[in-house]
GROMACS .gro file of N, CA and C in nm:
model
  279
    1UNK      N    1  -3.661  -6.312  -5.945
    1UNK     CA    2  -3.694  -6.196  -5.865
    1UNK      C    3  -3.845  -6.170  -5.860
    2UNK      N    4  -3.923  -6.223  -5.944
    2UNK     CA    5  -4.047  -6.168  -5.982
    2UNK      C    6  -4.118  -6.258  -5.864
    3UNK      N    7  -4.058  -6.388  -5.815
    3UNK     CA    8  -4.136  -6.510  -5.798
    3UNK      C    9  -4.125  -6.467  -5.659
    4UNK      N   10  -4.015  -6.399  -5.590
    4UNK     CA   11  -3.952  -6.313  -5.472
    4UNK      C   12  -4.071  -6.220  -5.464
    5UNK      N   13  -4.066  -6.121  -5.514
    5UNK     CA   14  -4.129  -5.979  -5.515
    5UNK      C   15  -4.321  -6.040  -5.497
    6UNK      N   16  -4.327  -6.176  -5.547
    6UNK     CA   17  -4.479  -6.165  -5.557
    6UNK      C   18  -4.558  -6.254  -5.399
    7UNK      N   19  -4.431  -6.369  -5.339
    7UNK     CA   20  -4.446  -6.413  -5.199
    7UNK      C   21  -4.468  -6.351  -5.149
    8UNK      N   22  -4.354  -6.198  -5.114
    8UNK     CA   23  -4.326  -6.082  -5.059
    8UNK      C   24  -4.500  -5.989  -5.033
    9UNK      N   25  -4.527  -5.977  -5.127
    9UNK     CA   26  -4.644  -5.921  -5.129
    9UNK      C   27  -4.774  -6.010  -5.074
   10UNK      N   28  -4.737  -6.120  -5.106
   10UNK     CA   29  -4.873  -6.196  -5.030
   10UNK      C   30  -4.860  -6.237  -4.914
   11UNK      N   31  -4.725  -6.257  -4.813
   11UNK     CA   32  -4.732  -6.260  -4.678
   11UNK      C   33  -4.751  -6.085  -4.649
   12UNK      N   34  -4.707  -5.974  -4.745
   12UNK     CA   35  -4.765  -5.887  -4.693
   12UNK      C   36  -4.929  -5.891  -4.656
   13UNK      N   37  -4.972  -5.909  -4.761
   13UNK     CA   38  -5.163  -5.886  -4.794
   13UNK      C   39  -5.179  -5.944  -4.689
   14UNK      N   40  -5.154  -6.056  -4.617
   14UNK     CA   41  -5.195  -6.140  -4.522
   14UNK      C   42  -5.169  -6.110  -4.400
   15UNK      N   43  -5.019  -6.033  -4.301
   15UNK     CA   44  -5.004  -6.016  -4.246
   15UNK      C   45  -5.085  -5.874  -4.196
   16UNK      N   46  -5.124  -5.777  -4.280
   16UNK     CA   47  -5.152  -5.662  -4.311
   16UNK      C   48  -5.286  -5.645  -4.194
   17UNK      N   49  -5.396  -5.694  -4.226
   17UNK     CA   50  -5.503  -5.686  -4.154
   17UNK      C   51  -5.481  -5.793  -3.994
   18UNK      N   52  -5.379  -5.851  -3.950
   18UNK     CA   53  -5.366  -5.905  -3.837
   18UNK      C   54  -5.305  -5.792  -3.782
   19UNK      N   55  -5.172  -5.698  -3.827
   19UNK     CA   56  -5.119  -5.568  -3.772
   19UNK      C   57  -5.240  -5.498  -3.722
   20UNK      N   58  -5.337  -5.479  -3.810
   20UNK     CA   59  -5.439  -5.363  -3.809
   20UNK      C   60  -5.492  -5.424  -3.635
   21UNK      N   61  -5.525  -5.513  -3.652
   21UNK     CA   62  -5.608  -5.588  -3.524
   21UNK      C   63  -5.569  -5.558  -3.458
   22UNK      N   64  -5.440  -5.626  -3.458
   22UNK     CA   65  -5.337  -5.573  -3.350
   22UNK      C   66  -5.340  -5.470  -3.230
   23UNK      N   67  -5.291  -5.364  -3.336
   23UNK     CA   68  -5.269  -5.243  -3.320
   23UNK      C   69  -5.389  -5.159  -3.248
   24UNK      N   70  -5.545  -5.175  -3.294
   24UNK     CA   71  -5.657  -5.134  -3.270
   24UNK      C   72  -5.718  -5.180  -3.109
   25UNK      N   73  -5.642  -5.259  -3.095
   25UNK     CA   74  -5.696  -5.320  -2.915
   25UNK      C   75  -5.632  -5.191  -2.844
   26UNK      N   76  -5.565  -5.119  -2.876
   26UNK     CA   77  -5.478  -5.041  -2.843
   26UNK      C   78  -5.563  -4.856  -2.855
   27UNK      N   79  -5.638  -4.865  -2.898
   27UNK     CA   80  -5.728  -4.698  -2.913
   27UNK      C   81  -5.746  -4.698  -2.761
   28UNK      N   82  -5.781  -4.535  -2.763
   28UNK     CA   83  -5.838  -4.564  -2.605
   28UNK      C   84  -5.712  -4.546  -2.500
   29UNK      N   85  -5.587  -4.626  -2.493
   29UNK     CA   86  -5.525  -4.611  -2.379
   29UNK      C   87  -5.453  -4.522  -2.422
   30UNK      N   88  -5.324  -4.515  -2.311
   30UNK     CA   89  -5.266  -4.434  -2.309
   30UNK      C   90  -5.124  -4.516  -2.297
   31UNK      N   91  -5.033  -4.440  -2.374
   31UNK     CA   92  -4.921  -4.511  -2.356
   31UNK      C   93  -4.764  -4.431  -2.380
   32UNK      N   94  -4.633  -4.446  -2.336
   32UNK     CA   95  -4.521  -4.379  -2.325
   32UNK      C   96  -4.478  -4.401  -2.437
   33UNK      N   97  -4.448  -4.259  -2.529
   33UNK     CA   98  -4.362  -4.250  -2.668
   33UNK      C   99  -4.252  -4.176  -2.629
   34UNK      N  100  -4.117  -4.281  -2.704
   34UNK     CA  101  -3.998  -4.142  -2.692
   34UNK      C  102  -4.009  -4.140  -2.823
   35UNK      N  103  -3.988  -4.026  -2.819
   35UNK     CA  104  -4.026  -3.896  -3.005
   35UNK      C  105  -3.863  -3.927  -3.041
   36UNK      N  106  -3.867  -3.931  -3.143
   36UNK     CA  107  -3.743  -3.973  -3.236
   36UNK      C  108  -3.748  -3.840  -3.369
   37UNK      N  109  -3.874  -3.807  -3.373
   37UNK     CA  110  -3.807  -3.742  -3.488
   37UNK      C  111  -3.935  -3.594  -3.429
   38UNK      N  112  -3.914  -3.515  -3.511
   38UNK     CA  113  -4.007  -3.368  -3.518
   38UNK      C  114  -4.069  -3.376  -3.660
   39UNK      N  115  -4.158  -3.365  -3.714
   39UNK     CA  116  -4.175  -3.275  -3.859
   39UNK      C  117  -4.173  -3.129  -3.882
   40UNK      N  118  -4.061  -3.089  -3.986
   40UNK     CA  119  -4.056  -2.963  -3.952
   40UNK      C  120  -4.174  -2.886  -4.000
   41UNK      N  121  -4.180  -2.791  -3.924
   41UNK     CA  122  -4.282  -2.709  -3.929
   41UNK      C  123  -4.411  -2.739  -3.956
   42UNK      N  124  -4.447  -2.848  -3.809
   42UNK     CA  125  -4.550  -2.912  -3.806
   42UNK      C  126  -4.580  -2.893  -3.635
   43UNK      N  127  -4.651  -2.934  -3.575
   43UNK     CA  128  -4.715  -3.015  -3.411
   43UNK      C  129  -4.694  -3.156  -3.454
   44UNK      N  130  -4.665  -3.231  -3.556
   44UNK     CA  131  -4.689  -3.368  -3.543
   44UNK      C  132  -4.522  -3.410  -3.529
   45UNK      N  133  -4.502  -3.502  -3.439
   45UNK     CA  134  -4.382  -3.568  -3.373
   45UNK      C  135  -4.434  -3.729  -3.410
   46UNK      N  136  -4.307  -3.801  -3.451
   46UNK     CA  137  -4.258  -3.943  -3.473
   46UNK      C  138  -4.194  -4.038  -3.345
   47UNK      N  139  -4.271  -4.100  -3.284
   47UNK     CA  140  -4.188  -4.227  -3.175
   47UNK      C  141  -4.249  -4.340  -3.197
   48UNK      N  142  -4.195  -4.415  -3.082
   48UNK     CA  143  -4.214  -4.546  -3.089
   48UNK      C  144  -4.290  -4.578  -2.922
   49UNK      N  145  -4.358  -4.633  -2.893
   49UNK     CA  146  -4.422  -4.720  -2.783
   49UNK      C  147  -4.315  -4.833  -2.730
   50UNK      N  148  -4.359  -4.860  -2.651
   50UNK     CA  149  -4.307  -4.991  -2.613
   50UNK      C  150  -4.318  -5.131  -2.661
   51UNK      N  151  -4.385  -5.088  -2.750
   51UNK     CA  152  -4.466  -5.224  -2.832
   51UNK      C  153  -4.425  -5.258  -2.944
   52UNK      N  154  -4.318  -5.118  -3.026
   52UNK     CA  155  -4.265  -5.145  -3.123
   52UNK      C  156  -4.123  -5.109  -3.108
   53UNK      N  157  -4.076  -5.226  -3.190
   53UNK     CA  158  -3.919  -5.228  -3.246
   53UNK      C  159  -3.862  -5.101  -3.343
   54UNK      N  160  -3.782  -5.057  -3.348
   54UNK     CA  161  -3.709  -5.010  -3.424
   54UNK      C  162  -3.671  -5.065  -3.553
   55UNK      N  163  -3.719  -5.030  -3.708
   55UNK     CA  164  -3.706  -5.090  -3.812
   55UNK      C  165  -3.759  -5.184  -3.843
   56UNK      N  166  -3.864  -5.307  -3.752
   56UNK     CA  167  -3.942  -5.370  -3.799
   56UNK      C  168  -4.090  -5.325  -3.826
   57UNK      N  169  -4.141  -5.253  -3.687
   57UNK     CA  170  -4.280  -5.211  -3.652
   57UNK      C  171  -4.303  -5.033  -3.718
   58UNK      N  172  -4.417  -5.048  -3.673
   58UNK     CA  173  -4.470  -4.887  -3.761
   58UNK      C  174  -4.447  -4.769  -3.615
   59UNK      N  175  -4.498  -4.673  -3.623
   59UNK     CA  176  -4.459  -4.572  -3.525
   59UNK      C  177  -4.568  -4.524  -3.456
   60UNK      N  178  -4.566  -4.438  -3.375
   60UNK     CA  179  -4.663  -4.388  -3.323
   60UNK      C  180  -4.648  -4.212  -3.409
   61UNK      N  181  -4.779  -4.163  -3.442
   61UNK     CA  182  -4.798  -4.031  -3.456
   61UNK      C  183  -4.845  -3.953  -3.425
   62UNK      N  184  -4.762  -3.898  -3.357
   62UNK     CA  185  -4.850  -3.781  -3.269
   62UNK      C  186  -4.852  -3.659  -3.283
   63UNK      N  187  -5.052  -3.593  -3.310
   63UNK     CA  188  -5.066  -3.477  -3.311
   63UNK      C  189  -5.065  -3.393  -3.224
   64UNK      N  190  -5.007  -3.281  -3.213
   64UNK     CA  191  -5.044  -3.134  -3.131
   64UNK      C  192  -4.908  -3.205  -3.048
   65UNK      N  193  -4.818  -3.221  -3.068
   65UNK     CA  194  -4.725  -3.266  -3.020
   65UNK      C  195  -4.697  -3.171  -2.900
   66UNK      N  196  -4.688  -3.031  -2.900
   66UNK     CA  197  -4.666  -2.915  -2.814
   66UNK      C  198  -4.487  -2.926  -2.833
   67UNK      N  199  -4.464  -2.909  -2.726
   67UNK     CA  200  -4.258  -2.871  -2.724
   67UNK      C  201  -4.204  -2.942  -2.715
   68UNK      N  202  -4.267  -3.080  -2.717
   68UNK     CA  203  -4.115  -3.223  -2.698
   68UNK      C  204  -4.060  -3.198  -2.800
   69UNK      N  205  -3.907  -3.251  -2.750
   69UNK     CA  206  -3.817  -3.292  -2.883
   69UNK      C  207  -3.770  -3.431  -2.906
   70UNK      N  208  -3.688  -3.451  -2.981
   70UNK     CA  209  -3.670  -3.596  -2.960
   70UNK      C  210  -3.571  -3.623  -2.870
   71UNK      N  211  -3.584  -3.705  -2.841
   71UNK     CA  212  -3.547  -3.760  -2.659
   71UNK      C  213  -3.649  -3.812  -2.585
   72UNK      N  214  -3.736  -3.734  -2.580
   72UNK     CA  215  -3.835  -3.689  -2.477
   72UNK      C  216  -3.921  -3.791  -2.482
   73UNK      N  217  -3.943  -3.808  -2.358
   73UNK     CA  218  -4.077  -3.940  -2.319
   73UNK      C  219  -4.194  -3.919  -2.317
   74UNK      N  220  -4.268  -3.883  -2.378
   74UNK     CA  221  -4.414  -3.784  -2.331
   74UNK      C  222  -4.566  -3.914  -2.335
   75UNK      N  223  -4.635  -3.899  -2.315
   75UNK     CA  224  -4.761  -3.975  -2.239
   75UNK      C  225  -4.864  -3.959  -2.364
   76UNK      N  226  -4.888  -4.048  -2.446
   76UNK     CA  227  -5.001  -4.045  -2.589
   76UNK      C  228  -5.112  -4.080  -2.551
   77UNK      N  229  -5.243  -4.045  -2.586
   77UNK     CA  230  -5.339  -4.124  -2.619
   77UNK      C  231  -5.347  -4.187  -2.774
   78UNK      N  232  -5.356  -4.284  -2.753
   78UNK     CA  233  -5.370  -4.314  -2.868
   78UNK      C  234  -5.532  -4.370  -2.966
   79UNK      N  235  -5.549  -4.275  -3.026
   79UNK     CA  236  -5.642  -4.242  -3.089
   79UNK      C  237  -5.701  -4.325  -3.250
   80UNK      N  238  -5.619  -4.394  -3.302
   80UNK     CA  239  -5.654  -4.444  -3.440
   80UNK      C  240  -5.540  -4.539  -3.507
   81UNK      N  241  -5.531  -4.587  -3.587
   81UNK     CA  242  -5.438  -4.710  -3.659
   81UNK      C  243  -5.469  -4.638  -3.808
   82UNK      N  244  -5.333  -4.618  -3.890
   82UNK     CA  245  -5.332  -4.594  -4.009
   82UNK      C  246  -5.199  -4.708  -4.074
   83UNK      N  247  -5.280  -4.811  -4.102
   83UNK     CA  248  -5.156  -4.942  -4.136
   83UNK      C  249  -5.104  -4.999  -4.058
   84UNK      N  250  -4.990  -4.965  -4.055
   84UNK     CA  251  -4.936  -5.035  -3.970
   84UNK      C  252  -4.820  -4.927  -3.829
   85UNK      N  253  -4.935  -4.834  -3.833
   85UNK     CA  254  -4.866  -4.688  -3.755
   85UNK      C  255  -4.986  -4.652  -3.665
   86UNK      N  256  -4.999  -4.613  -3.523
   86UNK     CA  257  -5.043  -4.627  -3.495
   86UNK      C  258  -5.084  -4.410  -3.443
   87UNK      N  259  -5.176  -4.374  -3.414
   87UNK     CA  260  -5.208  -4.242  -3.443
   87UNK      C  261  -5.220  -4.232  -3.290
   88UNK      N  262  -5.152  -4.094  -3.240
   88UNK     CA  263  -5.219  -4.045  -3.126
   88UNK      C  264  -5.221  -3.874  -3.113
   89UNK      N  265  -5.227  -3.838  -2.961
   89UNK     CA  266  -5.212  -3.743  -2.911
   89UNK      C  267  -5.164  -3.699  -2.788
   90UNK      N  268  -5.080  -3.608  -2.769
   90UNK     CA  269  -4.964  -3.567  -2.671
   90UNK      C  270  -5.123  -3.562  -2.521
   91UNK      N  271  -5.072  -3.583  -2.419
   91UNK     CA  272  -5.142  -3.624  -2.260
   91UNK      C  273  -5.065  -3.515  -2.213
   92UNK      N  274  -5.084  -3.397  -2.203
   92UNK     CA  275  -5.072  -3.268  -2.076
   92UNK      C  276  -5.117  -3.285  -1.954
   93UNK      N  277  -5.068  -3.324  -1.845
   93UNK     CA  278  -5.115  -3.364  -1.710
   93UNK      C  279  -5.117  -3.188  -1.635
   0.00000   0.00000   0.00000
C-alpha cells in the first residue's frame, strides 16, 4: 500500500502544475457555469464549466454569486486558478 500511496502522489506532484497551466489560459474569459451547489450562508456558489467533468476535474467558484440556485446556468468571468479549481465571478448583463 505504501508503494501505491507513494506513485499516487508523484503522478500527483507532476500532473499538478500542468492542471495549473491549464486552467490559467482560461483568466480573462468568460464562460457558462451550471451551479450545483450554494454555500450556505455565503454569495459563493459551486459549478462546473464545460471544460470539466464531474468527479474527475476541479470546479468553478464563484463569488458574489447574487440569486442563482443550482440548476441555473449563469455567465462567469473567470478570474484566478486555486489548484486545480478554477475562481470566478457571476456576469450581470
Amino acid at each position: 500500500d505504501s508503494e501505491k500511496t507513494r506513485r499516487r502522489l508523484l503522478v500527483e506532484s507532476i500532473q499538478e502544475p500542468i492542471v495549473t497551466a491549464r486552467l490559467t489560459r482560461h483568466v480573462g474569459s468568460h464562460l457558462p457555469v451550471l451551479i450545483e451547489e450554494r454555500i450556505q450562508e455565503s454569495d459563493i456558489l459551486l459549478g462546473r464549466s464545460p471544460l470539466q467533468a464531474p468527479e474527475v476535474d476541479g470546479l468553478v467558484v464563484v463569488h458574489h454569486g447574487g440569486d442563482a440556485q443550482p440548476g441555473h446556468l449563469i455567465q462567469v468571468e473567470i478570474t484566478g486558478v486555486t489548484g486545480v479549481d478554477m475562481q470566478g465571478r457571476r456576469i450581470i448583463f
